[in-house]
Amino acid sequence: MTTQNLLVELFVEELPPKALKKLGDAFAGVLFEQLKAHGLTAAGSALTAFASPRRLAAHVTAVAGQAADKAVSQKLMPVAVGLDASGNATPALLKKLQALGTDASAVAGLKRAPDGKAEALFYDSTVKGASLVEGLQKALLEAIAKLPIDKRMTYQLADGWSDVKFVRPAHGLVALHGSDVVAIEALGLKAGNSTHGHRFEAAVDPVVLKDADSYAATLRKDGAVIAGFAERKAEIASQLAAAAAKVGGGVKAIEDDALLDEVTALVERPNVLVCEFEKEFLGVPQECLILTMKANQKYFPLLDAAGKLTNQFLVVSNISPSDASAVIGGNERVVRPRLADAKFFFDQDRKKTLASRVEGLGKVVYHNKLGTQGERTQRVRAIAEAVAKRLNANVADVQRAAELAKTDLVTDMVGEFPELQGTMGRYYALNDGLSADVADAIEDHYKPRFAGDELPRNDVGVIVALADKLETLVGMFGIGNLPTGDKDPFALRRHALGVIRMLVEKDLPLGLAELVESAQPVFGDKIQDASAALVDFIYDRLAGSLREQGYSAQEVDAVLALKPQRLGDVAKRLAAVRAFAALPEAPALAAANKRVGNILKKAEGTVDAAIKPELLQEAAEKSLAEALQSVVPTADAAFAAGDYAASLQALAALKAPVDAFFEGVMVNAEDPSLRANRLGLLATLHQAMNRVADLSRLAS
């Protein structure tokens, strides 16, 4: 089968920059999969995706002009239905054959094969492979239909009557198989061999493509366009580094992969230029200046070797004039009002203290069922105060930080840039003369904001952050506002992981259930008690997190089945379980533990973990009781000392007496007193074996 390389390009108006990479990958990916499904690709066919602001394209190697014919075996009907008693075709069979384009002459060639309990008739035929025109036409329409587009534009075609829907108006279609144009259509366009380059800097227009393989090189040479997203991104990164090095002094462009992706989606041929702003603006917190330059202007701020913002920044231009002074001056003029606004907000905000803004929180609605931010602040303060007392922390600092933590929400700066909440609170707290611990806690109480984020830097911040997240979780669970599927508008999963990380990584001596229950009363009658459901939710998040860290489902299940209250102990328990599972005695003990648990569940009434020595009759039960008397104190002492591995390893000595007990002792003896004593012996064993983890969960 002869193959050639294939190139398909859809030329459109400027695509949404934040979605461009996803659109490019989806377009090329679906096109390739559909060509493969039609049998038009080879085993070694390779896909290259292209995406620029005005084009989506795909290059596929080794594409056939005609797919190979396929042998198809089609089940027709049961033999009893298709053939009469004499073996002749029934009307039903003849009708089916006619529908397949054949007649009675095919009856003799039909095959019989088992189909369940009966035999069926099968018709073998050869289906002609799809031509490239047919296959590519279907593949292109499928690729367009499956583009991840939230909203499609409706626009008129050139005839003035028809309209189509697409992410942006499309103006050109290229389909080249080698150097041959493939006659396909889409979005009112017919495929050709020419496209368009850069709006202003293309050497020729249109750009004529000689063949599929010359696409990227021709666009770059004649069209002044770097078509590949990854190639363009790498070029921008290289130019940013070179421009920063040219500035000197050890400065570097700020690293932001999302910004780099967005800028890559805005330009077709990048040209990085160095610009600057007045040094007076450096008196504004650098987070404000960096955010306004990145978010509003898509600029790359330059930081010095110490990480401090300089008054220079980099612009990725889409044009490369011989004299770039006008472009540089224009960008400097554009950024100046943005920085002036930031300076104005900062200066105005500092005229009022954070304490004077507390009252304003009472006018900001937090949730219609949970009241205002002012009410929420009081709840967070109450929870934080209680936690601070239990941890012997500085209660006054915790109260102050909790009271002021949300006040920057009513400042002008945070009103303009919500991303700076907490960050500006810290600056304003320091401006008000508050201690560094309180100021840091105001910024840090939102942490961790995302997976891998750092925790609050001091104890005050940890306590306020813990209280803030607990207030959110308890409140939302209390009004039944729970996450569903992939929807979690109040980020409750993230808040739960934040609580877990602080309890674990700071090894706080706080019980989870007690912590959740203690936060309940601060809401009064605004919520229902959902403590149990919330505790389960947090354990579920913990289980998922532990599995992601490499612990097995069995190990996690064994430890969390006991719902250990101090989460800082969980890692040590897991390590102990892993060490225990490696012992040769572990499988038998885990199985025995499971058996004991099942026996105790079936027992009538409550079984006390108590043994009456005088009622021990069989040698095996006496031996087990003696072993427990010897092992349990050792295991308990290790457990009390926090040496969970030693506690579990001490249980290995119980394997032989446990095995002997189950081989030689009838637990459900007819004598009620004997039966009760043997159940008490098993309950004692069960209690001893399940202090660190539920070992039955390790049984296969």
XYZ file of C-alpha atoms in Angstrom:
700
model
C 0.000 0.000 0.000
C 1.569 3.314 -1.116
C 1.622 6.047 1.509
C 2.452 9.741 1.610
C 2.487 12.315 4.386
C -0.664 14.328 5.028
C -1.154 17.956 6.080
C -4.492 19.478 7.097
C -4.815 23.133 8.151
C -7.834 25.172 9.166
C -7.119 28.907 8.819
C -9.304 31.043 11.126
C -9.586 34.398 12.821
C -7.729 34.851 16.126
C -8.501 31.941 18.459
C -9.034 32.276 22.242
C -5.460 32.398 23.607
C -6.073 30.521 26.852
C -7.646 27.635 24.945
C -5.325 27.519 21.931
C -3.018 24.702 23.026
C -5.971 22.532 24.041
C -7.742 23.268 20.748
C -4.644 22.425 18.718
C -4.026 19.139 20.518
C -7.708 18.131 20.285
C -7.988 18.973 16.570
C -4.893 16.995 15.620
C -5.609 14.143 18.031
C -9.166 13.460 16.850
C -8.143 13.784 13.196
C -5.383 11.205 13.681
C -7.599 8.760 15.582
C -10.285 8.964 12.920
C -7.800 8.352 10.106
C -6.541 5.368 12.061
C -10.114 4.084 12.555
C -10.652 4.232 8.783
C -7.520 2.156 8.198
C -5.662 4.985 6.460
C -2.623 5.165 8.759
C 0.279 2.741 9.146
C 1.647 1.197 12.337
C 4.468 3.745 12.392
C 2.415 6.817 11.471
C 3.390 9.863 13.535
C 1.335 12.928 14.386
C 2.564 16.516 14.696
C 0.110 19.149 15.918
C 0.383 22.832 14.982
C -1.460 25.722 16.609
C -0.958 29.446 16.174
C -3.341 32.353 16.841
C -4.862 31.938 13.359
C -4.523 28.256 12.532
C -5.046 24.689 13.695
C -3.143 22.053 11.742
C -1.988 18.451 11.802
C 0.775 16.615 9.960
C 0.486 12.815 9.769
C 3.150 10.565 8.262
C 2.517 7.443 6.174
C -1.118 7.982 5.192
C -2.575 5.737 2.483
C -4.608 7.013 -0.457
C -6.858 3.991 -0.133
C -7.425 1.801 2.926
C -6.988 -1.940 2.490
C -10.089 -4.044 1.899
C -11.375 -5.816 5.014
C -12.794 -9.317 5.369
C -16.023 -9.157 7.379
C -18.008 -12.032 8.864
C -21.582 -10.970 9.592
C -24.048 -12.956 11.652
C -27.372 -13.273 9.835
C -29.779 -15.318 11.966
C -30.143 -18.696 13.720
C -29.953 -21.693 11.382
C -33.461 -22.751 12.458
C -34.822 -19.418 11.227
C -32.778 -19.147 8.028
C -33.166 -22.698 6.677
C -36.248 -24.907 6.485
C -36.347 -28.649 7.229
C -35.036 -29.437 3.731
C -32.105 -27.051 4.115
C -33.518 -24.475 1.739
C -33.382 -20.754 2.420
C -36.427 -19.268 4.112
C -37.998 -15.987 2.922
C -36.461 -14.286 6.000
C -32.944 -15.337 4.952
C -33.477 -14.312 1.324
C -34.724 -10.901 2.433
C -31.654 -10.453 4.657
C -29.302 -11.425 1.817
C -31.060 -9.015 -0.517
C -30.509 -6.229 2.008
C -26.808 -7.048 1.937
C -26.718 -6.729 -1.859
C -26.667 -10.403 -2.770
C -29.177 -13.177 -3.556
C -29.952 -16.903 -3.156
C -26.680 -17.812 -4.860
C -24.886 -16.864 -1.646
C -26.753 -19.466 0.459
C -24.375 -22.274 -0.391
C -21.407 -20.225 0.841
C -22.902 -19.317 4.225
C -21.053 -20.653 7.260
C -22.520 -22.283 10.328
C -21.024 -21.612 13.726
C -22.139 -21.969 17.366
C -23.801 -18.867 18.762
C -24.706 -19.420 22.372
C -26.934 -22.495 22.673
C -27.847 -22.597 18.974
C -26.127 -22.490 15.606
C -26.194 -19.346 13.467
C -25.570 -18.507 9.834
C -22.677 -16.182 8.989
C -22.030 -14.336 5.716
C -18.385 -13.686 4.822
C -17.706 -10.756 2.541
C -15.014 -8.244 1.693
C -15.632 -4.579 2.432
C -13.783 -2.156 0.232
C -11.436 0.099 2.183
C -12.226 3.797 2.495
C -10.572 6.221 0.103
C -8.554 9.061 1.597
C -11.165 11.580 0.407
C -13.957 9.696 2.194
C -11.956 8.980 5.334
C -10.397 12.434 5.674
C -13.747 14.143 5.065
C -15.303 12.215 7.959
C -12.214 12.654 10.136
C -12.153 16.432 9.628
C -15.844 16.859 10.415
C -15.396 14.744 13.536
C -12.342 16.759 14.618
C -14.301 20.009 14.209
C -17.330 18.633 16.044
C -15.255 17.397 18.992
C -13.237 20.565 19.587
C -13.523 21.532 23.272
C -15.411 24.780 22.657
C -17.770 26.165 25.303
C -19.442 28.661 22.988
C -19.499 28.603 19.191
C -19.923 31.665 17.010
C -22.566 31.700 14.297
C -21.429 33.532 11.169
C -22.537 33.905 7.556
C -20.740 32.330 4.648
C -19.759 34.211 1.491
C -23.054 33.376 -0.225
C -24.857 35.667 2.233
C -27.503 33.045 3.054
C -25.863 30.093 4.721
C -24.379 30.219 8.177
C -22.155 27.874 10.197
C -21.035 27.586 13.806
C -17.414 27.472 14.884
C -15.180 28.918 17.569
C -14.108 31.727 15.208
C -14.878 32.422 11.509
C -12.827 30.117 9.280
C -11.349 31.478 6.047
C -9.177 28.733 4.611
C -8.703 24.970 4.408
C -5.575 23.112 3.306
C -5.446 19.351 2.693
C -2.305 17.975 1.057
C -1.435 14.307 0.567
C 2.146 14.616 -0.484
C 1.803 17.394 -3.082
C -1.745 16.466 -4.076
C -4.772 18.412 -2.859
C -7.391 16.186 -1.205
C -10.861 17.333 -2.305
C -12.608 17.772 1.043
C -14.891 20.492 2.423
C -15.746 21.955 5.834
C -17.332 25.114 7.231
C -18.254 26.224 3.699
C -14.625 25.963 2.536
C -13.013 23.787 -0.130
C -9.525 22.453 0.457
C -6.594 23.897 -1.454
C -2.822 24.214 -1.160
C -2.477 27.823 0.011
C -2.778 29.580 3.351
C -1.994 32.997 4.822
C 0.981 34.066 6.886
C 1.563 36.905 9.362
C -0.948 39.751 9.042
C 1.780 42.351 8.494
C 5.108 40.642 7.912
C 4.440 37.793 5.475
C 6.770 37.943 2.476
C 3.985 36.795 0.141
C 0.229 36.365 0.338
C -1.153 33.821 -0.103
C 1.523 31.382 1.031
C 1.529 28.452 -1.421
C 2.543 25.092 0.016
C 4.507 22.767 -2.271
C 3.664 19.652 -0.254
C 2.682 18.404 3.191
C 6.245 18.208 4.499
C 7.159 21.795 3.608
C 4.344 23.289 5.708
C 6.261 24.553 8.756
C 9.349 25.662 6.825
C 7.341 27.490 4.126
C 5.174 29.271 6.679
C 8.264 30.405 8.543
C 10.099 31.574 5.401
C 7.267 33.053 3.335
C 4.661 33.681 5.996
C 6.772 34.889 8.958
C 4.891 32.423 11.179
C 6.205 29.775 13.586
C 3.328 27.323 13.275
C 4.254 24.896 16.073
C 3.040 25.857 19.548
C 5.934 24.133 21.348
C 8.498 25.575 18.941
C 7.089 29.081 19.352
C 7.022 28.702 23.151
C 10.652 27.576 23.183
C 11.607 30.534 20.989
C 9.903 32.982 23.375
C 11.585 31.402 26.408
C 14.962 31.664 24.666
C 14.399 35.314 23.733
C 13.240 36.166 27.272
C 16.415 34.674 28.744
C 18.597 36.447 26.160
C 16.909 39.811 26.762
C 17.283 39.468 30.548
C 20.952 38.575 30.139
C 21.436 41.653 27.945
C 19.980 43.867 30.687
C 22.632 42.408 33.014
C 22.955 42.600 36.777
C 21.728 39.046 37.255
C 18.115 39.923 36.441
C 15.727 37.212 35.294
C 12.281 37.228 33.764
C 9.620 36.004 36.173
C 8.785 32.319 35.668
C 5.127 31.723 34.869
C 4.300 28.823 32.567
C 0.625 29.794 32.249
C 1.606 33.315 31.133
C 4.165 31.856 28.724
C 1.464 29.609 27.216
C -0.932 32.530 26.863
C 1.638 34.770 25.187
C 2.619 31.894 22.882
C -1.030 31.804 21.826
C -1.056 35.551 21.098
C 1.863 35.862 18.698
C 2.840 34.137 15.458
C 6.425 35.368 15.274
C 7.668 36.575 18.678
C 10.002 39.495 19.206
C 10.986 40.198 22.837
C 11.666 43.844 23.730
C 12.954 45.490 26.922
C 10.827 48.276 28.412
C 10.858 50.186 31.693
C 8.697 52.259 34.023
C 9.434 55.028 36.539
C 11.289 53.879 39.668
C 8.840 55.726 41.912
C 6.339 52.887 41.369
C 8.683 50.450 43.106
C 7.374 51.848 46.398
C 4.187 49.869 45.777
C 4.281 46.215 46.951
C 5.826 44.264 44.112
C 3.021 41.680 44.144
C 0.629 44.435 42.976
C 2.892 45.605 40.168
C 3.724 42.078 39.024
C 0.065 41.078 38.973
C -1.074 44.097 36.977
C 1.739 43.636 34.445
C 1.089 39.916 34.032
C -2.705 39.819 34.203
C -3.586 42.999 32.348
C -0.710 43.475 29.924
C 0.835 39.991 29.518
C 4.275 41.417 30.309
C 7.163 39.563 31.951
C 8.500 41.560 34.942
C 12.252 41.392 35.593
C 13.494 40.408 39.050
C 16.972 41.008 40.414
C 19.186 38.294 41.876
C 17.471 38.703 45.271
C 14.012 38.251 43.743
C 13.111 41.938 44.002
C 11.189 43.631 41.194
C 13.158 45.999 38.970
C 11.674 48.869 36.973
C 12.245 46.985 33.710
C 10.021 44.415 32.025
C 9.866 42.357 28.848
C 7.228 42.563 26.147
C 6.605 39.799 23.594
C 5.683 41.686 20.436
C 4.099 40.153 17.342
C 5.967 42.497 14.995
C 9.676 43.068 14.356
C 10.196 46.595 12.974
C 13.729 47.783 12.219
C 13.192 50.557 14.764
C 11.334 49.174 17.778
C 11.278 52.452 19.717
C 7.628 53.137 18.879
C 6.603 49.666 20.079
C 8.631 50.059 23.280
C 7.278 53.557 23.932
C 3.719 52.418 23.312
C 3.976 49.607 25.827
C 5.573 51.885 28.401
C 2.730 54.384 27.950
C 0.116 51.648 28.317
C 1.512 50.200 31.553
C 1.982 53.564 33.293
C -1.724 54.187 34.108
C -2.024 50.615 35.429
C 0.875 51.155 37.811
C -0.456 54.589 38.761
C -3.792 52.984 39.687
C -1.997 50.438 41.862
C -0.036 53.220 43.597
C -3.222 55.222 44.152
C -5.048 52.228 45.669
C -2.087 51.461 47.934
C -1.780 55.063 49.131
C -5.527 55.378 49.758
C -5.804 52.054 51.573
C -3.048 52.983 54.034
C -5.035 56.017 55.209
C -7.327 53.642 57.157
C -6.211 50.971 59.606
C -7.300 47.368 59.245
C -9.004 47.594 62.638
C -11.207 50.422 61.327
C -12.355 48.153 58.497
C -13.702 45.359 60.715
C -17.119 46.999 60.853
C -17.250 47.052 57.036
C -17.132 43.254 56.922
C -20.643 43.254 58.356
C -21.873 44.703 55.054
C -20.288 41.973 52.914
C -22.465 38.888 52.433
C -20.569 35.641 52.819
C -23.477 33.221 52.259
C -27.209 33.812 52.474
C -27.576 31.016 55.053
C -24.381 31.750 56.976
C -24.489 35.540 57.200
C -21.859 38.177 56.519
C -18.087 38.169 56.471
C -18.310 39.979 59.805
C -20.219 37.078 61.357
C -17.840 34.637 59.763
C -14.865 36.521 61.224
C -16.291 36.145 64.717
C -16.766 32.404 64.198
C -13.198 31.988 62.938
C -11.937 33.991 65.904
C -13.828 31.791 68.374
C -12.532 28.563 66.806
C -8.974 29.924 66.615
C -9.066 31.084 70.243
C -10.135 27.617 71.438
C -7.398 25.914 69.385
C -4.776 28.410 70.616
C -5.624 27.634 74.239
C -5.292 23.906 73.634
C -1.904 24.396 71.979
C -0.674 26.937 74.575
C -0.112 29.464 71.805
C -0.193 33.273 72.036
C -3.960 33.728 72.360
C -3.852 37.529 71.987
C -1.962 37.337 68.676
C -4.275 34.608 67.396
C -7.362 36.652 68.286
C -5.945 39.761 66.620
C -4.928 37.917 63.438
C -8.302 36.144 63.181
C -10.187 39.406 63.676
C -8.234 41.234 60.955
C -7.626 38.354 58.517
C -10.493 39.271 56.174
C -10.367 43.065 56.466
C -8.329 43.577 53.305
C -11.369 42.294 51.384
C -12.852 45.781 51.771
C -9.743 47.626 50.543
C -9.502 49.236 47.100
C -6.480 47.147 46.107
C -8.116 43.788 46.799
C -11.328 45.057 45.225
C -9.335 45.571 42.008
C -7.134 42.485 42.403
C -8.908 39.757 44.429
C -5.852 37.519 43.956
C -4.004 39.762 46.449
C -6.261 39.005 49.413
C -4.085 38.146 52.378
C -0.979 39.533 50.696
C -2.217 43.118 51.020
C -3.512 42.399 54.515
C 0.064 41.668 55.580
C 1.389 44.930 54.116
C -1.363 46.968 55.726
C -0.888 45.197 59.088
C 2.811 46.088 59.084
C 1.889 49.648 58.117
C -0.433 49.733 61.154
C 2.438 48.721 63.431
C 1.203 45.185 64.159
C 3.694 42.440 64.975
C 5.309 40.362 62.220
C 3.620 37.224 63.594
C 0.159 38.770 63.227
C 0.946 40.276 59.805
C 2.344 36.983 58.495
C -0.683 35.109 59.848
C -3.055 37.455 57.991
C -1.337 36.605 54.716
C -0.841 32.926 55.521
C -4.309 32.035 56.783
C -5.320 31.203 53.194
C -2.512 28.641 52.922
C -2.172 26.030 51.622
C -4.020 27.486 48.614
C -3.257 24.555 46.306
C -1.564 21.142 46.259
C 2.103 21.530 47.131
C 1.691 25.060 48.498
C 3.677 25.939 51.603
C 2.024 25.964 55.035
C 1.718 29.100 57.221
C 5.129 30.184 58.451
C 4.314 30.554 62.189
C 2.045 29.047 64.850
C -0.362 31.995 64.786
C -0.843 31.545 61.052
C -1.337 27.791 61.377
C -4.036 28.224 64.026
C -5.938 30.928 62.104
C -5.646 28.959 58.835
C -6.931 25.837 60.590
C -9.831 27.791 62.098
C -10.681 29.441 58.768
C -10.837 26.123 56.924
C -12.770 24.415 59.711
C -15.326 27.231 59.723
C -15.863 26.801 55.980
C -16.130 23.012 56.178
C -18.417 22.874 59.215
C -20.633 25.657 57.875
C -21.045 24.231 54.382
C -21.648 20.703 55.640
C -24.078 22.081 58.187
C -26.267 23.634 55.468
C -25.912 20.618 53.172
C -23.771 22.448 50.605
C -21.539 19.478 49.709
C -19.264 18.790 46.730
C -20.875 16.727 43.965
C -18.945 14.974 41.212
C -16.399 17.439 39.860
C -18.270 20.455 41.252
C -16.875 21.990 44.424
C -17.622 25.736 44.311
C -16.446 26.389 47.869
C -13.268 24.278 47.444
C -14.196 21.997 50.327
C -11.903 19.222 49.112
C -8.989 21.668 49.087
C -9.912 22.960 52.549
C -10.060 19.387 53.878
C -6.597 18.646 52.477
C -5.347 21.870 54.040
C -6.639 20.773 57.457
C -5.017 17.357 56.965
C -1.660 18.812 55.953
C -1.518 21.139 58.956
C -2.506 18.427 61.426
C -0.028 15.958 59.890
C 2.974 18.094 58.949
C 2.829 20.237 62.092
C 2.042 17.091 64.168
C -0.573 19.007 66.146
C -1.848 17.190 69.265
C -5.486 17.651 68.235
C -8.103 14.943 67.712
C -9.905 15.299 64.397
C -13.424 14.445 65.577
C -13.079 16.609 68.684
C -11.767 19.491 66.566
C -14.728 19.293 64.165
C -17.280 18.936 66.970
C -15.815 21.878 68.894
C -16.369 24.155 65.869
C -20.063 23.280 65.706
C -21.416 25.517 68.529
C -20.022 28.771 67.052
C -22.761 28.654 64.387
C -25.638 28.599 66.860
C -28.832 27.473 65.150
C -27.703 28.445 61.636
C -26.667 24.882 60.746
C -27.463 21.234 61.369
C -24.914 19.005 63.096
C -23.023 17.247 60.290
C -19.859 16.476 62.264
C -19.875 12.734 61.523
C -20.282 13.276 57.776
C -17.523 15.905 57.749
C -15.103 13.663 59.665
C -15.751 10.860 57.151
C -15.187 13.337 54.298
C -11.809 14.356 55.743
C -10.750 10.731 56.216
C -11.718 10.050 52.577
C -9.496 12.918 51.434
C -6.704 11.627 53.665
C -7.052 8.129 52.187
C -6.781 9.491 48.655
C -3.758 11.605 49.574
C -1.971 8.644 51.181
C -2.566 6.428 48.150
C -1.089 9.166 45.944
C 1.987 9.117 48.203
C 2.549 5.447 47.374
C 0.871 3.571 50.220
C -1.193 0.576 49.161
C -4.980 0.556 49.486
C -4.693 -2.291 52.030
C -2.213 -0.381 54.197
C -4.306 2.788 54.131
C -7.516 0.861 54.798
C -5.967 -0.970 57.770
C -4.826 2.251 59.462
C -7.799 4.495 58.694
C -10.353 1.813 59.615
C -9.609 2.729 63.246
C -10.060 6.450 62.479
C -6.953 7.545 64.413
C -7.748 10.907 65.921
C -4.255 12.364 65.865
C -3.449 12.539 62.162
C 0.230 13.184 62.839
C 0.434 9.522 63.922
C -0.865 8.134 60.638
C 2.487 8.005 58.845
C 4.087 6.119 61.759
C 1.164 3.674 61.842
C 1.487 3.091 58.098
C 5.216 2.423 58.427
C 4.492 -0.028 61.247
C 1.836 -1.824 59.195
C 4.213 -2.100 56.236
C 6.922 -3.587 58.472
C 4.438 -5.984 60.078
C 3.124 -7.138 56.684
C 6.681 -8.191 55.767
C 6.869 -10.623 58.729
C 6.353 -14.321 57.910
C 3.686 -14.524 60.627
C 1.657 -11.614 59.195
C -0.629 -13.432 56.715
C -1.744 -16.025 59.282
C -2.296 -13.405 61.999
C -4.245 -11.142 59.623
C -6.468 -14.053 58.590
C -6.950 -15.072 62.227
C -7.822 -11.491 63.151
C -10.457 -11.429 60.426
C -11.865 -14.730 61.713
C -11.949 -13.437 65.288
C -13.760 -10.294 64.172
C -16.411 -12.337 62.366
C -16.943 -14.585 65.423
C -17.355 -11.581 67.728
C -19.818 -9.912 65.335
C -22.027 -12.996 65.403
C -21.904 -13.355 69.190
C -25.068 -12.488 71.073
C -24.905 -9.410 73.271
C -21.801 -7.483 74.284
C -18.562 -9.419 74.623
C -16.201 -8.068 77.280
C -12.457 -8.403 76.733
C -12.002 -10.323 79.991
C -10.702 -13.827 80.842
C -11.546 -15.990 83.864
C -8.501 -18.276 84.308
C -10.511 -20.873 86.237
C -12.737 -21.467 83.188
C -9.841 -22.240 80.849
C -9.982 -25.991 80.169
C -8.219 -26.858 76.920
C -4.433 -26.710 76.717
C -4.641 -24.513 73.593
C -6.803 -21.864 75.241
C -4.568 -21.837 78.313
C -1.557 -21.428 76.033
C -3.199 -18.491 74.209
C -4.143 -16.821 77.479
C -0.565 -17.170 78.746
C 0.803 -15.780 75.459
C -1.536 -12.787 75.700
C -0.475 -12.218 79.296
C 3.129 -12.121 78.098
C 2.742 -10.227 74.806
C 0.042 -7.621 75.561
C 2.014 -5.608 78.177
C 4.981 -5.411 75.778
C 2.803 -4.370 72.836
C 0.870 -1.860 74.972
C 4.040 -0.286 76.359
C 5.438 0.158 72.836
C 2.107 1.605 71.684
C 2.041 4.086 74.576
C 5.584 5.154 73.690
C 4.534 5.748 70.083
C 6.687 2.882 68.800
C 3.972 1.370 66.632
C 6.348 -0.891 64.724
C 7.547 -2.574 67.923
C 3.956 -2.857 69.154
C 2.903 -4.763 66.035
C 6.039 -6.869 65.859
C 5.438 -8.091 69.409
C 2.255 -9.724 68.117
C 4.267 -12.133 65.954
C 4.714 -14.337 69.051
C 0.951 -14.990 69.028
C 0.908 -16.891 65.728
C 1.548 -20.393 67.127
C -0.883 -20.178 70.085
C -3.566 -18.584 67.869
C -3.202 -21.359 65.267
C -3.357 -24.002 67.995
C -6.444 -22.394 69.531
C -8.439 -22.519 66.306
C -7.315 -26.092 65.640
C -8.158 -27.496 69.072
C -10.809 -25.338 70.765
C -14.543 -25.119 70.105
C -15.446 -21.475 70.752
C -19.226 -21.971 70.780
C -19.231 -24.540 73.561
C -22.583 -25.756 74.871
C -21.738 -24.536 78.376
C -22.662 -20.806 78.395
C -19.922 -19.919 80.862
C -17.230 -21.664 78.800
C -18.539 -20.022 75.626
C -18.559 -16.569 77.234
C -15.025 -17.039 78.547
C -13.686 -18.165 75.169
C -15.367 -15.186 73.488
C -13.771 -12.971 76.144
C -10.397 -14.521 75.315
C -10.928 -13.745 71.617
C -12.089 -10.212 72.410
C -8.875 -9.697 74.400
C -6.885 -10.986 71.450
C -8.828 -8.771 69.017
C -8.278 -5.702 71.171
C -4.550 -6.396 71.442
C -4.142 -6.911 67.715
C -6.033 -3.818 66.562
C -4.595 -0.908 68.476
C -2.279 0.325 65.702
C -4.406 -0.781 62.740
C -7.185 -3.168 61.785
C -4.972 -6.091 60.784
C -7.903 -7.992 59.298
C -7.758 -5.518 56.375
C -4.402 -7.047 55.420
C -5.946 -10.491 54.893
C -6.178 -11.447 51.223
